[in-house]
Coordinates of C-alpha atoms and ligand atoms in Angstrom, one line a residue:
M1 CA 10.3 21.5 -6.5
I2 CA 6.8 21.9 -7.7
N3 CA 4.3 19.2 -6.8
I4 CA 2.8 18.3 -10.2
K5 CA 0.1 16.1 -8.7
E6 CA -1.3 18.9 -6.6
N7 CA -1.2 21.5 -9.4
E8 CA -4.5 21.3 -11.2
S9 CA -3.4 22.3 -14.7
L10 CA -0.1 20.4 -14.6
N11 CA -1.9 17.4 -13.3
T12 CA -4.2 17.3 -16.3
L13 CA -1.3 18.0 -18.7
N14 CA 0.8 15.2 -17.2
H15 CA -2.1 12.8 -17.2
S16 CA -2.7 13.5 -20.9
C17 CA 1.0 13.0 -21.5
A18 CA 0.8 9.6 -19.9
H19 CA -1.8 8.8 -22.6
L20 CA 0.5 10.2 -25.2
L21 CA 3.2 7.9 -24.0
A22 CA 0.9 4.9 -24.1
H23 CA -0.2 5.9 -27.6
A24 CA 3.4 6.1 -28.8
V25 CA 4.3 2.8 -27.1
R26 CA 1.3 1.1 -28.8
H27 CA 2.7 2.3 -32.2
L28 CA 6.2 1.0 -31.5
Y29 CA 5.2 -2.1 -29.6
P30 CA 1.8 -3.2 -31.0
N31 CA 1.3 -6.0 -28.5
A32 CA 1.7 -3.7 -25.5
K33 CA -0.9 -4.0 -22.8
F34 CA -1.5 -1.2 -20.4
W35 CA -2.2 -1.1 -16.7
V36 CA -2.4 2.3 -15.1
G37 CA -0.8 5.7 -15.8
P38 CA -1.2 8.0 -12.8
V39 CA 0.1 11.5 -12.2
I40 CA 2.7 11.6 -9.4
E41 CA 4.4 14.4 -7.5
D42 CA 7.1 14.6 -10.1
G43 CA 5.3 13.9 -13.3
F44 CA 3.6 10.7 -14.4
Y45 CA 4.3 7.1 -15.1
Y46 CA 2.6 4.3 -17.1
D47 CA 2.8 0.6 -16.1
M48 CA 2.7 -1.7 -19.1
D49 CA 3.2 -5.3 -20.1
L50 CA 5.3 -5.5 -23.3
G51 CA 5.3 -9.3 -23.5
E52 CA 8.7 -10.4 -24.7
D53 CA 10.0 -6.9 -25.3
V54 CA 12.1 -5.0 -22.8
I55 CA 12.4 -1.2 -22.9
K56 CA 15.8 0.1 -21.9
E57 CA 17.0 3.7 -21.1
E58 CA 18.3 3.9 -24.6
D59 CA 14.9 3.3 -26.1
L60 CA 13.4 6.4 -24.4
P61 CA 14.5 8.9 -27.2
K62 CA 12.8 6.7 -29.8
I63 CA 9.5 6.7 -27.8
E64 CA 9.8 10.5 -27.2
K65 CA 10.2 10.9 -31.0
E66 CA 7.0 9.0 -31.6
M67 CA 5.3 11.0 -28.9
K68 CA 6.4 14.2 -30.6
K69 CA 5.1 13.0 -33.9
I70 CA 1.6 12.3 -32.4
S71 CA 1.7 15.6 -30.6
K72 CA 2.5 17.5 -33.8
S73 CA -0.3 15.7 -35.7
D74 CA -2.6 17.7 -33.4
K75 CA -5.3 15.0 -32.9
R76 CA -8.4 15.9 -31.0
I77 CA -8.8 14.1 -27.7
T78 CA -12.5 13.1 -27.3
R79 CA -14.3 11.6 -24.4
L80 CA -16.4 8.5 -24.8
E81 CA -19.0 7.3 -22.3
L82 CA -19.6 3.6 -22.2
S83 CA -21.7 1.1 -20.4
K84 CA -19.8 -1.7 -18.6
R85 CA -20.7 -4.1 -21.4
E86 CA -19.5 -1.7 -24.1
A87 CA -16.3 -1.1 -22.2
L88 CA -15.6 -4.8 -21.7
D89 CA -16.1 -5.2 -25.5
M90 CA -13.9 -2.3 -26.4
F91 CA -11.0 -3.4 -24.3
K92 CA -11.5 -7.1 -24.8
D93 CA -7.9 -7.6 -25.9
D94 CA -6.4 -5.9 -22.9
P95 CA -6.6 -8.1 -19.8
Y96 CA -5.4 -5.3 -17.5
K97 CA -8.2 -2.9 -18.6
I98 CA -10.7 -5.8 -18.3
D99 CA -9.6 -6.2 -14.7
I100 CA -10.3 -2.6 -14.0
I101 CA -13.6 -2.6 -15.7
Q102 CA -14.7 -5.7 -14.0
N103 CA -14.2 -4.1 -10.6
L104 CA -16.6 -1.2 -11.5
E105 CA -20.3 -1.2 -10.7
E106 CA -22.7 -2.9 -13.1
D107 CA -24.5 0.3 -14.0
A108 CA -21.4 2.5 -14.0
I109 CA -20.9 5.0 -16.9
I110 CA -17.3 4.3 -17.9
S111 CA -15.4 7.0 -19.6
A112 CA -12.6 6.5 -22.1
Y113 CA -10.5 9.0 -24.1
K114 CA -9.8 8.6 -27.7
Q115 CA -7.0 10.3 -29.7
D116 CA -6.8 9.1 -33.3
D117 CA -6.1 5.3 -33.3
F118 CA -5.6 5.0 -29.6
T119 CA -8.3 4.8 -26.9
D120 CA -7.6 4.5 -23.2
L121 CA -9.9 3.9 -20.2
C122 CA -9.8 7.0 -18.1
R123 CA -11.7 9.3 -15.7
G124 CA -10.2 12.4 -17.2
P125 CA -10.2 15.4 -17.5
H126 CA -7.9 15.7 -20.5
M127 CA -6.3 18.4 -22.7
P128 CA -8.2 19.2 -25.9
T129 CA -5.7 17.9 -28.4
T130 CA -2.4 15.9 -28.5
K131 CA -0.7 19.2 -29.5
S132 CA -1.1 20.5 -25.9
M133 CA 1.7 18.1 -24.8
K134 CA 4.7 19.7 -26.4
Y135 CA 7.3 20.1 -23.7
F136 CA 7.9 16.7 -22.1
K137 CA 10.7 14.3 -21.3
L138 CA 10.8 10.6 -20.4
T139 CA 12.9 10.6 -17.3
K140 CA 13.5 6.9 -16.3
I141 CA 12.3 3.4 -16.4
S142 CA 11.8 0.7 -13.7
G143 CA 10.0 -2.5 -12.9
A144 CA 6.8 -2.5 -10.9
Y145 CA 4.7 -5.5 -9.8
Y146 CA 1.2 -5.7 -11.1
K147 CA -0.9 -4.2 -8.3
G148 CA 2.3 -3.8 -6.3
D149 CA 2.2 -7.4 -5.3
S150 CA 5.4 -9.3 -5.6
N151 CA 3.5 -12.6 -6.4
N152 CA 2.3 -10.9 -9.6
K153 CA 4.0 -10.3 -12.9
M154 CA 6.6 -7.6 -13.1
L155 CA 5.4 -4.8 -15.4
Q156 CA 7.6 -2.1 -17.0
R157 CA 7.1 1.4 -15.8
I158 CA 8.1 4.5 -17.8
Y159 CA 8.3 7.8 -16.0
G160 CA 8.0 11.2 -17.6
V161 CA 7.2 14.8 -17.0
C162 CA 5.4 17.5 -19.0
F163 CA 5.3 21.3 -18.7
E164 CA 3.5 24.1 -20.4
T165 CA 6.6 25.9 -21.6
E166 CA 10.0 24.8 -22.7
E167 CA 11.5 27.1 -20.0
D168 CA 9.5 25.4 -17.3
L169 CA 10.6 22.0 -18.5
N170 CA 14.2 23.0 -18.7
N171 CA 14.2 24.5 -15.3
Y172 CA 12.6 21.4 -13.9
L173 CA 15.1 19.1 -15.5
K174 CA 17.9 21.3 -14.2
E175 CA 16.5 21.0 -10.7
L176 CA 16.2 17.2 -11.2
E177 CA 19.9 17.1 -12.2
E178 CA 20.8 19.1 -9.1
A179 CA 18.7 16.7 -7.0
K180 CA 20.6 13.8 -8.5
L181 CA 23.9 15.4 -7.4
R182 CA 22.5 15.6 -3.9
D183 CA 21.3 12.1 -3.9
H184 CA 22.9 10.2 -0.9
R185 CA 23.6 7.3 -3.2
K186 CA 25.9 9.5 -5.2
I187 CA 27.4 11.4 -2.3
G188 CA 27.7 8.1 -0.3
K189 CA 29.8 6.7 -3.1
D190 CA 31.9 9.8 -3.7
L191 CA 32.8 10.1 0.0
G192 CA 33.4 6.4 0.6
I193 CA 30.5 6.1 3.0
Y194 CA 29.0 2.7 2.0
F195 CA 28.2 0.3 -0.8
I196 CA 25.6 -2.3 -1.5
D197 CA 26.3 -5.4 -3.5
D198 CA 23.9 -8.1 -4.6
M199 CA 26.6 -10.6 -3.7
V200 CA 26.1 -9.6 -0.1
G201 CA 22.4 -9.1 -0.5
K202 CA 19.9 -6.4 -1.6
G203 CA 19.3 -3.7 1.0
L204 CA 22.2 -4.8 3.2
P205 CA 24.6 -1.8 3.4
M206 CA 28.3 -2.2 3.9
Y207 CA 29.7 0.8 5.7
L208 CA 33.3 1.7 4.7
P209 CA 35.8 3.4 7.1
N210 CA 34.4 6.9 6.4
G211 CA 30.9 5.7 6.8
F212 CA 31.7 3.9 10.1
T213 CA 33.3 7.1 11.5
L214 CA 30.2 9.1 10.6
W215 CA 28.0 6.3 12.1
N216 CA 30.0 6.3 15.3
E217 CA 29.8 10.0 15.7
L218 CA 26.0 10.0 15.1
E219 CA 25.6 7.2 17.7
N220 CA 27.8 9.1 20.2
Y221 CA 25.9 12.3 19.6
I222 CA 22.5 10.9 20.2
R223 CA 23.5 8.6 23.0
N224 CA 25.1 11.5 24.9
K225 CA 21.9 13.5 24.5
E226 CA 19.9 10.6 25.8
L227 CA 22.3 10.0 28.8
K228 CA 21.8 13.7 29.8
R229 CA 18.0 13.1 29.7
G230 CA 18.1 10.0 31.9
Y231 CA 17.8 7.3 29.3
K232 CA 19.3 3.9 30.2
H233 CA 21.1 2.1 27.4
V234 CA 20.9 -1.7 26.9
L235 CA 22.2 -4.2 24.4
T236 CA 19.9 -7.0 23.2
P237 CA 20.1 -9.6 20.4
P238 CA 18.9 -8.9 16.8
L239 CA 16.8 -12.0 16.8
G240 CA 14.4 -13.8 19.1
N241 CA 12.3 -16.8 19.8
V242 CA 9.1 -16.8 17.8
E243 CA 7.2 -16.9 21.1
L244 CA 8.4 -13.3 21.8
Y245 CA 6.7 -12.1 18.6
K246 CA 3.6 -14.1 19.1
T247 CA 3.2 -12.5 22.5
S248 CA 3.9 -9.0 21.1
G249 CA 1.4 -9.5 18.3
H250 CA 4.1 -8.8 15.6
L251 CA 3.5 -12.2 14.2
D252 CA -0.2 -11.4 13.7
H253 CA 0.1 -7.8 12.6
Y254 CA 3.6 -7.4 11.2
K255 CA 4.5 -10.7 9.6
D256 CA 4.6 -9.3 6.0
A257 CA 7.5 -7.1 6.9
M258 CA 9.4 -9.9 8.7
F259 CA 11.9 -12.4 7.3
P260 CA 10.7 -16.0 7.4
I261 CA 10.9 -18.0 10.6
M262 CA 14.0 -20.2 11.1
Q263 CA 13.9 -23.6 12.6
V264 CA 16.7 -24.0 15.2
E265 CA 16.8 -27.4 16.9
D266 CA 13.3 -27.7 18.3
E267 CA 12.7 -24.0 18.5
E268 CA 11.7 -21.3 16.0
Y269 CA 13.6 -18.0 15.7
V270 CA 12.9 -14.8 13.8
L271 CA 15.1 -11.9 12.9
R272 CA 13.6 -9.0 14.7
P273 CA 11.8 -6.2 12.8
M274 CA 11.5 -4.1 16.0
N275 CA 13.1 -4.0 19.4
C276 CA 10.0 -3.4 21.5
P277 CA 9.5 -7.1 22.6
H278 CA 13.1 -7.3 23.9
H279 CA 12.7 -4.0 25.8
M280 CA 9.4 -5.3 27.3
M281 CA 11.4 -8.3 28.6
I282 CA 14.0 -6.0 30.0
Y283 CA 11.3 -4.0 31.9
G284 CA 9.7 -7.3 33.1
H285 CA 13.0 -8.6 34.3
D286 CA 12.7 -6.5 37.5
L287 CA 9.9 -5.5 39.8
H288 CA 9.0 -1.8 39.5
S289 CA 7.4 0.8 41.7
Y290 CA 6.0 4.0 40.5
K291 CA 9.2 5.6 41.8
D292 CA 11.2 3.9 39.0
L293 CA 9.0 5.6 36.3
P294 CA 9.6 7.0 33.8
L295 CA 12.0 4.3 32.8
R296 CA 13.6 5.1 29.5
I297 CA 15.2 2.0 28.0
A298 CA 17.3 2.9 25.0
E299 CA 19.4 1.0 22.4
I300 CA 21.0 1.6 19.1
A301 CA 19.5 -1.7 18.0
R302 CA 19.8 -3.8 14.8
D303 CA 16.6 -4.9 13.1
C304 CA 15.8 -6.7 9.9
R305 CA 12.7 -6.1 7.7
Y306 CA 11.6 -7.8 4.6
E307 CA 11.2 -4.7 2.5
T308 CA 10.4 -5.5 -1.2
S309 CA 13.4 -5.2 -3.5
G310 CA 11.6 -2.5 -5.5
S311 CA 11.2 -0.3 -2.4
L312 CA 14.8 -0.4 -1.4
K313 CA 16.7 2.9 -1.8
G314 CA 20.4 3.3 -0.9
I315 CA 20.7 3.5 2.9
E316 CA 17.3 5.3 3.2
R317 CA 15.3 2.1 3.0
V318 CA 17.2 -1.0 3.7
R319 CA 16.6 -4.6 4.9
T320 CA 18.8 -4.3 8.0
F321 CA 19.3 -1.1 9.9
C322 CA 19.9 0.2 13.4
Q323 CA 17.2 2.2 15.1
N324 CA 18.0 4.9 17.5
D325 CA 15.4 3.4 19.6
S326 CA 13.9 3.9 23.1
H327 CA 10.9 2.6 24.9
I328 CA 9.8 4.9 27.6
F329 CA 7.8 3.2 30.4
C330 CA 5.7 5.6 32.3
T331 CA 2.5 6.1 34.3
P332 CA -0.5 7.6 32.5
D333 CA 0.1 10.9 34.3
Q334 CA 3.6 11.1 32.8
I335 CA 2.6 10.6 29.2
E336 CA 2.3 14.3 28.6
S337 CA 5.7 15.3 30.0
E338 CA 7.5 12.3 28.4
F339 CA 5.9 13.0 25.0
K340 CA 6.9 16.6 25.3
G341 CA 10.4 15.6 26.3
V342 CA 10.7 13.5 23.1
V343 CA 9.4 16.3 20.9
D344 CA 11.9 18.7 22.6
L345 CA 14.8 16.4 22.0
I346 CA 13.8 16.0 18.3
L347 CA 13.6 19.8 17.9
E348 CA 16.9 20.3 19.7
C349 CA 18.8 17.8 17.5
Y350 CA 17.3 19.3 14.3
K351 CA 18.2 22.8 15.3
E352 CA 21.8 21.8 16.2
L353 CA 22.2 19.9 13.0
N354 CA 20.6 22.6 11.0
I355 CA 17.7 20.5 9.7
T356 CA 15.0 22.9 8.7
N357 CA 12.7 21.3 6.2
Y358 CA 10.4 19.0 8.0
R359 CA 6.8 18.7 9.0
F360 CA 4.9 16.9 11.8
E361 CA 2.2 14.3 11.1
L362 CA -0.1 12.9 13.7
S363 CA -1.1 9.4 12.6
L364 CA -4.4 8.1 13.8
R365 CA -6.1 4.8 13.3
D366 CA -8.9 4.2 10.8
P367 CA -11.7 3.1 13.1
E368 CA -13.1 1.1 10.1
D369 CA -10.0 -1.0 9.8
K370 CA -10.7 -3.9 12.1
V371 CA -7.8 -6.0 10.8
K372 CA -4.8 -3.8 11.2
Y373 CA -5.7 -2.2 14.6
F374 CA -5.9 -3.6 18.0
Q375 CA -9.5 -3.4 19.0
D376 CA -10.3 -1.1 21.9
D377 CA -12.2 2.0 21.0
E378 CA -11.8 3.7 24.3
M379 CA -8.1 3.1 24.5
W380 CA -7.6 4.5 21.0
D381 CA -9.7 7.6 21.6
K382 CA -7.9 8.3 24.9
A383 CA -4.4 7.8 23.3
E384 CA -5.2 10.0 20.3
D385 CA -6.6 12.8 22.4
M386 CA -3.6 12.7 24.7
L387 CA -1.2 13.3 21.8
R388 CA -3.3 16.0 20.3
N389 CA -3.4 17.8 23.6
V390 CA 0.3 17.7 24.0
L391 CA 0.9 19.0 20.5
N392 CA -1.6 21.8 20.9
N393 CA -0.1 22.8 24.2
I394 CA 3.5 22.9 22.8
G395 CA 2.1 24.8 19.9
I396 CA 3.5 22.7 17.0
E397 CA 1.8 22.7 13.6
Y398 CA 0.8 19.2 12.5
V399 CA -1.5 17.4 10.1
E400 CA -3.7 14.5 11.1
K401 CA -3.5 11.3 9.0
V402 CA -6.2 8.7 9.5
G403 CA -5.3 5.1 9.0
E404 CA -1.5 5.7 9.3
A405 CA -1.1 4.7 13.0
A406 CA 1.0 1.7 14.1
F407 CA -1.0 -1.3 15.0
Y408 CA -0.4 -0.7 18.7
G409 CA -1.2 3.0 18.9
P410 CA -1.3 6.5 17.4
K411 CA 2.0 8.2 16.6
L412 CA 3.7 11.5 15.8
D413 CA 6.0 11.3 12.7
V414 CA 8.5 13.8 11.4
Q415 CA 8.3 13.8 7.6
V416 CA 11.2 15.0 5.4
K417 CA 11.7 15.2 1.7
P418 CA 14.7 13.4 0.3
A419 CA 16.6 14.7 -2.8
V420 CA 14.8 12.2 -5.0
G421 CA 11.5 10.5 -4.4
N422 CA 8.7 10.6 -1.9
E423 CA 8.6 12.0 1.7
I424 CA 10.0 9.7 4.4
T425 CA 9.6 9.5 8.1
L426 CA 12.7 10.4 10.1
S427 CA 11.8 10.7 13.7
T428 CA 8.8 9.0 15.3
C429 CA 7.1 8.9 18.7
Q430 CA 4.4 6.3 19.2
L431 CA 2.1 5.9 22.1
D432 CA 1.2 2.4 23.1
F433 CA -1.3 1.0 25.6
C434 CA -1.2 -2.5 24.2
L435 CA 2.3 -4.1 24.5
P436 CA 2.8 -3.7 28.2
M437 CA -0.5 -5.5 28.7
K438 CA 0.4 -8.3 26.4
F439 CA 3.7 -8.8 28.3
N440 CA 1.9 -8.5 31.6
L441 CA 4.1 -5.7 32.8
S442 CA 3.3 -3.8 35.9
Y443 CA 4.4 -1.4 38.6
I444 CA 3.3 -0.9 42.2
D445 CA 1.6 2.4 42.5
K446 CA 1.5 4.8 45.5
D447 CA -1.5 3.0 46.9
Q448 CA 0.2 -0.4 46.6
S449 CA -2.1 -1.4 43.7
K450 CA -0.6 -3.1 40.7
K451 CA -0.9 -1.0 37.5
T452 CA 0.1 -1.4 33.9
P453 CA 2.6 1.1 32.5
V454 CA 2.2 3.0 29.3
V455 CA 4.9 2.9 26.6
L456 CA 6.2 5.5 24.3
H457 CA 8.2 4.1 21.4
R458 CA 10.5 6.7 20.0
A459 CA 13.4 7.1 17.5
V460 CA 14.9 10.5 17.1
F461 CA 17.2 9.7 14.2
G462 CA 14.7 7.0 13.0
T463 CA 17.5 4.7 12.0
I464 CA 21.1 5.7 11.9
D465 CA 21.1 4.5 8.2
R466 CA 18.1 6.6 7.1
F467 CA 19.3 9.6 9.1
M468 CA 22.7 9.4 7.5
A469 CA 21.1 9.2 4.0
Y470 CA 19.0 12.2 4.7
Y471 CA 21.7 14.2 6.3
L472 CA 24.2 13.6 3.5
E473 CA 21.5 15.0 1.2
E474 CA 20.7 18.0 3.4
T475 CA 24.3 19.0 3.7
K476 CA 25.3 17.9 0.2
G477 CA 28.0 15.9 1.9
V478 CA 29.5 19.0 3.6
L479 CA 29.2 17.7 7.2
P480 CA 29.7 19.7 10.4
I481 CA 33.2 19.1 11.6
F482 CA 32.3 16.8 14.5
L483 CA 30.7 14.4 12.0
S484 CA 33.4 14.6 9.2
P485 CA 35.2 11.4 8.7
V486 CA 38.4 13.4 8.1
Q487 CA 38.4 16.7 10.0
V488 CA 41.7 18.2 8.9
N489 CA 44.0 17.5 6.0
I490 CA 47.6 18.7 6.1
I491 CA 49.3 19.7 2.8
P492 CA 52.9 20.9 2.9
V493 CA 53.8 23.4 0.1
N494 CA 56.9 21.3 -0.6
M495 CA 57.4 17.8 1.0
E496 CA 61.2 18.3 1.0
Y497 CA 61.2 21.5 3.0
Q498 CA 58.1 21.3 5.2
G499 CA 57.5 17.5 5.4
H500 CA 59.0 17.3 8.9
Y501 CA 57.0 20.2 10.2
A502 CA 53.8 18.7 8.6
K503 CA 54.5 15.4 10.4
E504 CA 54.9 17.3 13.7
I505 CA 51.5 19.0 13.2
Y506 CA 50.0 15.7 12.2
D507 CA 51.1 14.1 15.5
L508 CA 50.0 17.0 17.5
L509 CA 46.5 16.9 16.1
L510 CA 46.3 13.1 16.4
D511 CA 47.3 13.4 20.1
N512 CA 44.4 15.8 20.5
D513 CA 41.9 13.4 19.1
I514 CA 41.4 15.3 15.9
R515 CA 40.8 13.1 12.8
V516 CA 43.6 14.2 10.6
E517 CA 45.3 13.2 7.4
F518 CA 48.7 14.1 6.2
D519 CA 48.9 14.2 2.4
D520 CA 52.6 13.3 1.9
R521 CA 52.1 12.0 -1.7
D522 CA 54.5 13.1 -4.4
E523 CA 51.9 15.3 -6.0
K524 CA 51.6 19.1 -6.7
M525 CA 50.2 21.2 -3.9
N526 CA 47.3 22.6 -5.9
Y527 CA 46.3 19.1 -7.0
K528 CA 46.2 18.1 -3.3
I529 CA 44.2 21.1 -2.3
R530 CA 41.6 20.5 -5.1
E531 CA 41.3 16.9 -3.9
S532 CA 40.8 18.0 -0.3
V533 CA 37.9 20.2 -1.5
T534 CA 36.4 17.4 -3.6
R535 CA 36.5 15.2 -0.5
K536 CA 34.7 17.9 1.4
I537 CA 37.2 18.0 4.2
P538 CA 36.2 20.9 6.5
I539 CA 39.7 22.2 7.1
T540 CA 42.8 22.1 4.9
I541 CA 46.1 23.1 6.4
I542 CA 48.7 24.4 4.1
L543 CA 52.2 24.6 5.5
G544 CA 55.0 26.7 3.9
D545 CA 58.3 28.0 5.2
K546 CA 56.8 30.9 7.1
E547 CA 54.5 28.6 9.1
K548 CA 57.4 26.3 9.8
E549 CA 59.7 29.2 11.0
N550 CA 57.0 30.7 13.3
G551 CA 55.4 27.5 14.5
N552 CA 52.1 28.6 12.9
I553 CA 49.4 26.9 10.9
S554 CA 47.7 28.4 7.9
Y555 CA 44.3 26.9 7.1
R556 CA 41.3 27.2 4.8
R557 CA 37.8 26.1 5.5
Y558 CA 35.8 24.2 3.0
G559 CA 33.9 26.7 0.8
S560 CA 36.1 29.6 1.7
E561 CA 39.0 31.1 -0.2
E562 CA 40.3 32.9 2.8
T563 CA 43.6 31.6 4.4
I564 CA 43.9 32.1 8.2
T565 CA 47.1 31.9 10.1
V566 CA 47.2 31.1 13.8
S567 CA 49.7 29.5 16.3
K568 CA 49.5 25.7 16.4
E569 CA 48.3 25.8 20.0
D570 CA 45.5 28.2 19.1
F571 CA 44.5 26.0 16.2
V572 CA 44.2 22.9 18.4
T573 CA 42.0 24.8 20.9
L574 CA 39.9 26.3 18.2
I575 CA 39.1 22.9 16.5
K576 CA 38.6 21.1 19.8
N577 CA 36.1 23.7 20.9
E578 CA 34.3 23.6 17.6
I579 CA 34.0 19.8 17.8
K580 CA 32.9 20.0 21.5
S581 CA 30.2 22.6 20.7
Y582 CA 28.1 19.8 19.2
K583 CA 28.3 17.5 22.2
Ligands
TSB1 C1 10.4 3.5 17.4 N1 8.9 0.1 17.5 C2 9.1 1.4 17.0 C3 10.3 2.0 17.6 O1 10.3 1.8 19.0 C4 9.3 1.2 15.4 O2 9.9 0.3 15.0 N2 8.9 2.2 14.7 S1 9.0 2.3 13.1 O3 8.6 1.1 12.5 O4 8.3 3.5 12.7 O5 10.5 2.5 12.8 C5 11.3 3.5 13.3 C6 12.0 4.3 12.3 O6 12.8 3.5 11.5 C7 11.1 4.9 11.2 O7 10.5 6.1 11.7 C8 12.0 5.2 10.1 O8 12.7 6.4 10.2 C9 13.0 4.0 10.2 N3 12.9 2.9 9.2 C10 11.8 2.2 9.1 N4 12.0 1.3 8.1 C11 13.2 1.5 7.6 C12 14.0 0.9 6.6 N5 13.5 -0.1 5.9 N6 15.2 1.4 6.3 C13 15.7 2.4 7.1 N7 15.0 3.0 8.0 C14 13.8 2.6 8.3
ZN2 ZN1 9.1 0.0 19.6

């Protein structure tokens, strides 16, 4: 989908359309106060305070109608240039605009754009007349905290999008509809993967039997890959004594993303937001020599993070999740090969699972940010150079992002684009020279001296939750057979004649560890086949008299009209091999 923010002419058009929206809202809700209305990747939005009024989805057509009216009236859009004093005077009734103006320099020339009876503070540029915005649509509404701070008032946000031609708008809206169909929140519901209910808690996913099967298979898949690469799996608790997080620095640097501390008898506990401290303790539990390194401690580990309710999204961003985590303890000489090993593993999994749309981002610290980042210039420079070198040697394309590093070190992230919304990080690999020091970890080197190991934090799937969300969208819910909650569905042409044979096949497949269902309901065969397709089951077996007589199986694959007939023994071998090919 086109990135409107980055397209110069669409950017101006959408920005002007945000003004048109505010203009119409001012007509319909005269007390409306406006905060900001930026252009985003998929159009624009405007945050507004409507006092007592609440805008609902059903109100959008009414606002669109008013926008059309203003558009048709073909009002010139003119730029005004004001001194700070003039601007404060002009917007004196709008506290949000006053807030913006007050933060500007005393001698700033402040620009505003006027269209008929509506003037808005704005840097511009703008379209010449209101008529330029003809083909637009208001797409959704949501709440947004003033300045993104949950302690502030909740404003109302209206989203929209504008194009130069009707055709462009319609094509875009069609793509948007298709994206909604791919949205994991829809697929997750349709396929019985998970649900979220406020009664349980926001951002706390409940995985249903199909979701649990998929979860288990993903866990097994990645754990097997790790085992083959010498990772050692552990199991640690999802909470810890507050001292652990004081030592790690999470309480200093990461408190905002943590749930509040709990008092337990005379101790304080916290739900963990990350597993690193526990893994540091595992390392520290034994004495180590250089011969033990690299030591790759891994865990599918549960974490809890205090994400704001507005940022939660299906199972893509949740408040409790399981990271496919590992902390690799190594010597400085091993960083390069370990880092490369992680990148190789990421690439291998993506290739096998047919994930093709992703890009690498190398996140570095902002040397000016003295609050977020652990202070040690030499250490940061060294770490950042090391990662750069490895990436350059492997020959991967990547972009550098200043100020995006974790507080403990630079990192490589793999960014993907979900069906709806902004890019997210899936895999990550983060270099860390700090934590081992904080936990006083050491190993005895060749020359008998005591050294501090380096740590690589890495998650290939990110979290199982987020990976599942993304993968459901990538595959549109059509999972490879090894991940499918139901792999084979058996439908007899007629229950009365082939019911027994169908049961025999069902038992045979079950005995061979194939996840199979036998649809023995009293329904028409075609109805059952259609349902099997809706459920995106990879293989549907249809058994008639011929199959029964010859001990054969006729089957169809999802998405194919072709019916293939094989002996039951061959079928078992075929499916088992197919499943095994992913492991
Ligand atoms: C990799 N300590 C490291 C770990 O060792 C760590 O926690 N890194 S992280 O903060 O980047 O998280 C790892 C991955 O978890 C992210 O790359 C992202 O894919 C996933 N993730 C982060 N927050 C959420 C969330 N709220 N919901 C779902 N997944 C998340
Ligand atoms: Zn970690």
